[in-house]
mmCIF file of C-alpha atoms in Angstrom:
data_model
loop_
_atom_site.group_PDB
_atom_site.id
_atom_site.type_symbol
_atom_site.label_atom_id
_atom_site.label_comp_id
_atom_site.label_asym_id
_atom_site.label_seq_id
_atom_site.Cartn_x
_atom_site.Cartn_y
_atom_site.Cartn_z
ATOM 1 C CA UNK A 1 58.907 174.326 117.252
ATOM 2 C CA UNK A 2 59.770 171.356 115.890
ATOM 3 C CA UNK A 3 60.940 167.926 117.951
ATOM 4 C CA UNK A 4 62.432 164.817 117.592
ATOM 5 C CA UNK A 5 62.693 162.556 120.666
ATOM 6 C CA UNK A 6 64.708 159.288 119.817
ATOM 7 C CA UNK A 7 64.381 156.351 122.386
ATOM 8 C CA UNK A 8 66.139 154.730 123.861
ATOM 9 C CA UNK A 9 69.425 156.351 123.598
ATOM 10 C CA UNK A 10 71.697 153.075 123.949
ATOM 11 C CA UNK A 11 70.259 149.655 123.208
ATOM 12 C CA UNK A 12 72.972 146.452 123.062
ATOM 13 C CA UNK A 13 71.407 143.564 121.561
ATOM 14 C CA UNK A 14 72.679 139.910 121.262
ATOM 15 C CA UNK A 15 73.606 139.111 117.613
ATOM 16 C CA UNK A 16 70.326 137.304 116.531
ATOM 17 C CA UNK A 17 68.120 139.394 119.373
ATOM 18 C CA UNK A 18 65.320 141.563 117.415
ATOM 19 C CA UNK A 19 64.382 144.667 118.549
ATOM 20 C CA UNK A 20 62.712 148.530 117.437
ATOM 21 C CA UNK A 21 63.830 151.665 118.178
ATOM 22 C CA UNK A 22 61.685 154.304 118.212
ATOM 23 C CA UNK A 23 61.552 158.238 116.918
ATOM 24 C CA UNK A 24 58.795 160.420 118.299
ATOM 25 C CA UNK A 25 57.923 164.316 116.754
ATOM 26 C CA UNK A 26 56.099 166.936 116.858
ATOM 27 C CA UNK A 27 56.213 168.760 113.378
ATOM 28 C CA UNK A 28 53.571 171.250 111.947
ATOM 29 C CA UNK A 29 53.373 169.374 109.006
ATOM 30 C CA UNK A 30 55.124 166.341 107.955
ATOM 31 C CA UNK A 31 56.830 166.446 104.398
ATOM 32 C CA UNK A 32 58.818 163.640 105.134
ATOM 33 C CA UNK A 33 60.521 161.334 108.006
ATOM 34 C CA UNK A 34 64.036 160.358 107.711
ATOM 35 C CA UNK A 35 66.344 157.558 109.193
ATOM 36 C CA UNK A 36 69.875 157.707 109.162
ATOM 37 C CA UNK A 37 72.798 155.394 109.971
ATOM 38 C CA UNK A 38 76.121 157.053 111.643
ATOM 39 C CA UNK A 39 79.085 154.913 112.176
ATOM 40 C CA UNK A 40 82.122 156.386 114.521
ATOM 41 C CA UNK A 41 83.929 159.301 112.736
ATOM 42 C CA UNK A 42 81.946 159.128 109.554
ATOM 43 C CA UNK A 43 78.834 161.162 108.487
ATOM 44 C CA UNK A 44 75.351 160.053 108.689
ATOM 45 C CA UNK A 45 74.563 158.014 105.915
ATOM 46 C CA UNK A 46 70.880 157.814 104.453
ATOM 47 C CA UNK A 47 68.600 154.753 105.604
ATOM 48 C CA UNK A 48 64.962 155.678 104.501
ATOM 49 C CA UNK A 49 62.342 158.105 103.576
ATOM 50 C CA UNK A 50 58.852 158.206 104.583
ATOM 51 C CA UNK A 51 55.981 160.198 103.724
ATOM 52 C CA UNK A 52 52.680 158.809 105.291
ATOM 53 C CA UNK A 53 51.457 157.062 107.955
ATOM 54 C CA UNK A 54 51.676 153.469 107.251
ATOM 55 C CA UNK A 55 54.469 153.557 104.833
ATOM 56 C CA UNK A 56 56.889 150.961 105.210
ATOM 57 C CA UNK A 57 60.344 151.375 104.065
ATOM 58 C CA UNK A 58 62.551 147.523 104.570
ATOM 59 C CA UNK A 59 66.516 147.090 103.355
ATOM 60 C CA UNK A 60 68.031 144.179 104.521
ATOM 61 C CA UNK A 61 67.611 143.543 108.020
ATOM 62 C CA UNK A 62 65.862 147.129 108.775
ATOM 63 C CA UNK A 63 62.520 148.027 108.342
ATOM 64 C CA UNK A 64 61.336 151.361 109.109
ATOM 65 C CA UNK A 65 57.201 152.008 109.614
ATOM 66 C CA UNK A 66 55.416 155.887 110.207
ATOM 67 C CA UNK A 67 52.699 156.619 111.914
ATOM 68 C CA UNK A 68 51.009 160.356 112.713
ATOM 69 C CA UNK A 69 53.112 160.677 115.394
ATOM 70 C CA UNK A 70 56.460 158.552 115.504
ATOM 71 C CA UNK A 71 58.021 156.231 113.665
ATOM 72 C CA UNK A 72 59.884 152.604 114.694
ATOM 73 C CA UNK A 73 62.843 151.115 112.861
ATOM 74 C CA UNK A 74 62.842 147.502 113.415
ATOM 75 C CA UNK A 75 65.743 145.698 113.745
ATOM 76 C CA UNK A 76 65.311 141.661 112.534
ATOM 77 C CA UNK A 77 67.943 139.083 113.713
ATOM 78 C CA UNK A 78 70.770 141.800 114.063
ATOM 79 C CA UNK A 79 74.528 141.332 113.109
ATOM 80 C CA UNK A 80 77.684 142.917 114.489
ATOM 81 C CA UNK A 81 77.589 145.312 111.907
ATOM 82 C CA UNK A 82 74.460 146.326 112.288
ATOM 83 C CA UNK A 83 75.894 148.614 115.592
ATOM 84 C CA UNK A 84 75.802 152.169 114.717
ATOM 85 C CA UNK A 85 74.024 155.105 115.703
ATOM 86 C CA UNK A 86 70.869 155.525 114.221
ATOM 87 C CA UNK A 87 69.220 158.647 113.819
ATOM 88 C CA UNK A 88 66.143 160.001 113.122
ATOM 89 C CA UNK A 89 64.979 163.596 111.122
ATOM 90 C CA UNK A 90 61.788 165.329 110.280
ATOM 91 C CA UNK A 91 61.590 167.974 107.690
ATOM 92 C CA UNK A 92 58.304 169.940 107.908
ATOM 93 C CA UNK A 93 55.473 171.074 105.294
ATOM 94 C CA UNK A 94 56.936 173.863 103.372
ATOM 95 C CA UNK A 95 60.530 173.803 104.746
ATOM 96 C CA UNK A 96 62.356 172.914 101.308
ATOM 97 C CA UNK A 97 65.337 170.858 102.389
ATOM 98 C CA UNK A 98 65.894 171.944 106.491
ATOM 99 C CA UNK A 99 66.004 168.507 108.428
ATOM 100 C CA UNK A 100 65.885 168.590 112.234
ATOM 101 C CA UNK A 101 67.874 165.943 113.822
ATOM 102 C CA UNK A 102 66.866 163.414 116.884
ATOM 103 C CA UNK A 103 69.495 162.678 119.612
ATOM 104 C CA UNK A 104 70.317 159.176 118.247
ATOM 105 C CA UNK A 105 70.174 155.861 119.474
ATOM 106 C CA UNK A 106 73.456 154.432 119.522
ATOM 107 C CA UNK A 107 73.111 150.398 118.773
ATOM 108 C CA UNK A 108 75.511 147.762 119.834
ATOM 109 C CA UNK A 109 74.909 144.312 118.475
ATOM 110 C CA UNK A 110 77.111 141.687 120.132
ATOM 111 C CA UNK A 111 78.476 138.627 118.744
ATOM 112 C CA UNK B 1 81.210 159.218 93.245
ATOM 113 C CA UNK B 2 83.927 161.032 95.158
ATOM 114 C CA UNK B 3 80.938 161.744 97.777
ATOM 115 C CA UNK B 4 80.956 165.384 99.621
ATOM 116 C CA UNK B 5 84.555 166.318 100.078
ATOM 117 C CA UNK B 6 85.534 168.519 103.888
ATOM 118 C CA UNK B 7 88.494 169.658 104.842
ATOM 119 C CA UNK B 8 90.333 169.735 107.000
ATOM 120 C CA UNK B 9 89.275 166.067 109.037
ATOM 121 C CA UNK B 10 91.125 167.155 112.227
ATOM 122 C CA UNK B 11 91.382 171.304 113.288
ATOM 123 C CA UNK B 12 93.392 172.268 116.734
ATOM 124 C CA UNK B 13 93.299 175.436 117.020
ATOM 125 C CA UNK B 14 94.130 178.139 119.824
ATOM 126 C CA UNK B 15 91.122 180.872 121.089
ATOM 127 C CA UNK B 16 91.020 183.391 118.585
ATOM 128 C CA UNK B 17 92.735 182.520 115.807
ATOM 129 C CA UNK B 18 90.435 182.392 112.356
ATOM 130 C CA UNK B 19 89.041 178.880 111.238
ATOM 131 C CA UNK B 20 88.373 177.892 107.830
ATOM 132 C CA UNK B 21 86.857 174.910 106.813
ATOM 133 C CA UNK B 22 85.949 173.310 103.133
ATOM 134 C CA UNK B 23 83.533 171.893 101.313
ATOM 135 C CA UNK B 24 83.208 169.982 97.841
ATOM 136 C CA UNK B 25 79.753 169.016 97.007
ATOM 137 C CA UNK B 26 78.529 165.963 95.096
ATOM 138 C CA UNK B 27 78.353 167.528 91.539
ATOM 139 C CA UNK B 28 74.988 167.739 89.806
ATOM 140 C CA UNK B 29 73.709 168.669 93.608
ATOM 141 C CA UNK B 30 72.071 172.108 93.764
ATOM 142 C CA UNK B 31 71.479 172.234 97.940
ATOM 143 C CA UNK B 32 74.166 172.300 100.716
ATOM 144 C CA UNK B 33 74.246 172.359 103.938
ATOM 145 C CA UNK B 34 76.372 172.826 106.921
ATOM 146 C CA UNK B 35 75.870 170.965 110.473
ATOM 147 C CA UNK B 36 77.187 171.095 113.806
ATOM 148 C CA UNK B 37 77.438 167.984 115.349
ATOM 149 C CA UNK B 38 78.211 167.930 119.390
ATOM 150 C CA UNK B 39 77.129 165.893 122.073
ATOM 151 C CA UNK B 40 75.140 167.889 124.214
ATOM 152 C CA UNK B 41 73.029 169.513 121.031
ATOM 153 C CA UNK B 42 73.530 166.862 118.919
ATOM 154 C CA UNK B 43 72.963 167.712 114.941
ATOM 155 C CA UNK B 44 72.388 171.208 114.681
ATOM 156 C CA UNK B 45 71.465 173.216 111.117
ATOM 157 C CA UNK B 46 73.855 176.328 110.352
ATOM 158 C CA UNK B 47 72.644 177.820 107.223
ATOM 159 C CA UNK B 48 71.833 176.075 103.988
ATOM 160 C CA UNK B 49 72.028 177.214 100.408
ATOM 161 C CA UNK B 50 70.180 176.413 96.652
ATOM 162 C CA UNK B 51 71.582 177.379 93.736
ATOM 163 C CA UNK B 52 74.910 178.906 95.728
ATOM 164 C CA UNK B 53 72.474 181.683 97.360
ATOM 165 C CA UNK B 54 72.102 181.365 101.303
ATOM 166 C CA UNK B 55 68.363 180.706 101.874
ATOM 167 C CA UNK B 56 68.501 180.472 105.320
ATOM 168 C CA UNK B 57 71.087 181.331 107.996
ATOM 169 C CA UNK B 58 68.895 181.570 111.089
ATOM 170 C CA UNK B 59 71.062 178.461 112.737
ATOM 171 C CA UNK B 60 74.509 180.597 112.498
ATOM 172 C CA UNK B 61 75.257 180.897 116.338
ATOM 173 C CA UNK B 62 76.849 184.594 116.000
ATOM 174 C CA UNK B 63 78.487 186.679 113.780
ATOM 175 C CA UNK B 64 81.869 185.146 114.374
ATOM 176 C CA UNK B 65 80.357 182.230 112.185
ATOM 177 C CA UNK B 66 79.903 183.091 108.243
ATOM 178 C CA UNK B 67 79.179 180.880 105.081
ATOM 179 C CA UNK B 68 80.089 181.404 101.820
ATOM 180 C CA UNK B 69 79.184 179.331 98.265
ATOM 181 C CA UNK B 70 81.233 181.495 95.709
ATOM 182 C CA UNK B 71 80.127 178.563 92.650
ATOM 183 C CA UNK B 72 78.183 175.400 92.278
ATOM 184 C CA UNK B 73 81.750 172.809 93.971
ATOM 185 C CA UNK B 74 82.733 175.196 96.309
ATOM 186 C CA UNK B 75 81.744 175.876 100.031
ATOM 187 C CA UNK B 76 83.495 177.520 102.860
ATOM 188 C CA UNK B 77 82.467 177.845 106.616
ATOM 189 C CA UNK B 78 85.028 180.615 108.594
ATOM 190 C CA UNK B 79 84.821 181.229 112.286
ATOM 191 C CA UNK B 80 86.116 184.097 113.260
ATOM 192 C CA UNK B 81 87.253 184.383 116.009
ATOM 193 C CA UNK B 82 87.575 180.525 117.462
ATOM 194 C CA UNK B 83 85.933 180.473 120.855
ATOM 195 C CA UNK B 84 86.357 176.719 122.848
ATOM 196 C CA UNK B 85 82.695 176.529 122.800
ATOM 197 C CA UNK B 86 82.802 175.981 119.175
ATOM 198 C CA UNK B 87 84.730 172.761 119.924
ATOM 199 C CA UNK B 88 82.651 170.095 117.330
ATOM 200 C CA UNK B 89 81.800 168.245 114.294
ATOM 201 C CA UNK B 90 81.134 170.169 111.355
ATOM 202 C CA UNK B 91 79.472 168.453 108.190
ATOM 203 C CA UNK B 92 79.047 169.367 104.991
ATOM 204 C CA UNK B 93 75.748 167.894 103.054
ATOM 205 C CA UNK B 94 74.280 168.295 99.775
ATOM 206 C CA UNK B 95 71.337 167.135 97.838
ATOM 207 C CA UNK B 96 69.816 167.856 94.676
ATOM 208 C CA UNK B 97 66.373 170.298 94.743
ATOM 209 C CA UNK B 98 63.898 167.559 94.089
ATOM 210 C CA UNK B 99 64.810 164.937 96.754
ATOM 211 C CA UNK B 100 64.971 165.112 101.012
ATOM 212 C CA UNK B 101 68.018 162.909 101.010
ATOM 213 C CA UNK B 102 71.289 164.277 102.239
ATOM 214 C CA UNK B 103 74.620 163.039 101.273
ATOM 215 C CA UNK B 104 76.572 164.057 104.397
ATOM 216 C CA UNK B 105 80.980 164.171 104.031
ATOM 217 C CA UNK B 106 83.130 162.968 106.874
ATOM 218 C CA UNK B 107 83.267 165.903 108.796
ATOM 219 C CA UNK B 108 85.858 168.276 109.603
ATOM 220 C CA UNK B 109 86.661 167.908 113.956
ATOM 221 C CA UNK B 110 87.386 171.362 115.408
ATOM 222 C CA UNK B 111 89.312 171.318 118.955
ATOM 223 C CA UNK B 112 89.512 174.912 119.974
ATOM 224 C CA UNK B 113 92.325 175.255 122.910
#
């Protein structure tokens, strides 16, 4: 069965403080990695795709990197509005569009 | 873009009465799919469909829950009946065939009394 272990759950940062958070799995088969942003009462809201180990995906102050068997999305110099919850999503090899979800870590940047 | 379009945002309903809840789909988008979101599971897959044809419906929790896509802007997810334990998030998502990126609406939060 596929997993998706996201850790850690709650991270608070000071505004300026870098840090990673980190998505582990277990797929038979990786077709691709997601990351995805989720702000209070809204819907997730795509981040990233990645497809093979050592792809690197960056977009402003995130950058996410995949290896075999997790992937890290690094978090440079990080801004109030950079707190969300960010989660992570593997589909497997052969799955067409079915996504499984991670927990979440939920990110609080302070000013 | 208008974005994927759920109704109702907010559902309080009492145990056993019939839920409906909506979908609109980003047009030109051939997949959708429909997620439970609580905090104990966290994101969870209900059924997904291309082309308006169910492909896969293993996530449905019980027959109380059932999906329907009658045309390409149209989705519908009815529980029947409500049960408190289907207290949740529901989203809608859709995506076109040829990418893994899914455009996710606001949700629709069910409180079953």
């Amino acid at each position: 069965e596929d997993q998706v272990t996201q850790s850690p759950e709650a991270l608070r940062l000071q505004e300026g403080e870098s840090s990673s958070l980190n998505c582990s799995y277990t797929v038979s088969g990786l077709r691709g990695l997601f990351w995805y942003r989720q702000d209070p009462g809204k819907g997730p809201e795509f981040l990233f795709t990645l497809y093979s180990a050592g792809e690197e995906k960056e977009k402003e102050r995130l950058k996410a990197t995949l290896t075999k068997k997790e992937s890290f999305l690094h978090i440079t110099a990080p801004k109030p509005e950079d707190s969300a919850t960010y989660l992570c999503a593997v589909s497997p090899a052969g799955s067409a569009r079915q996504l499984t979800f991670g927990s979440g870590t939920q990110l609080t940047v302070l000013p | 873009d208008a974005g994927v379009i759920q109704s109702p945002r907010h559902e309080v309903t009492e145990m056993g009465q019939e839920v409906t809840l909506r979908c609109k789909p980003i047009s030109g988008h051939n997949s959708l799919f429909w997620y439970r979101q609580t905090m104990m599971r966290g994101l969870e897959l209900l059924i997904y469909f291309n082309n308006n044809v169910p492909i896969d419906d293993s996530g449905m929790p019980e027959d109380r829950f059932s999906a329907k896509m009658p045309n390409a802007s149209f989705s519908t997810l009815k529980i029947q009946p409500s049960e408190p334990r289907d207290s949740a998030v529901y989203f809608c998502a859709s995506t076109t065939l040829n990418t893994g990126e899914l455009f996710f609406g606001e949700g629709s939060r069910l409180t079953v009394l």
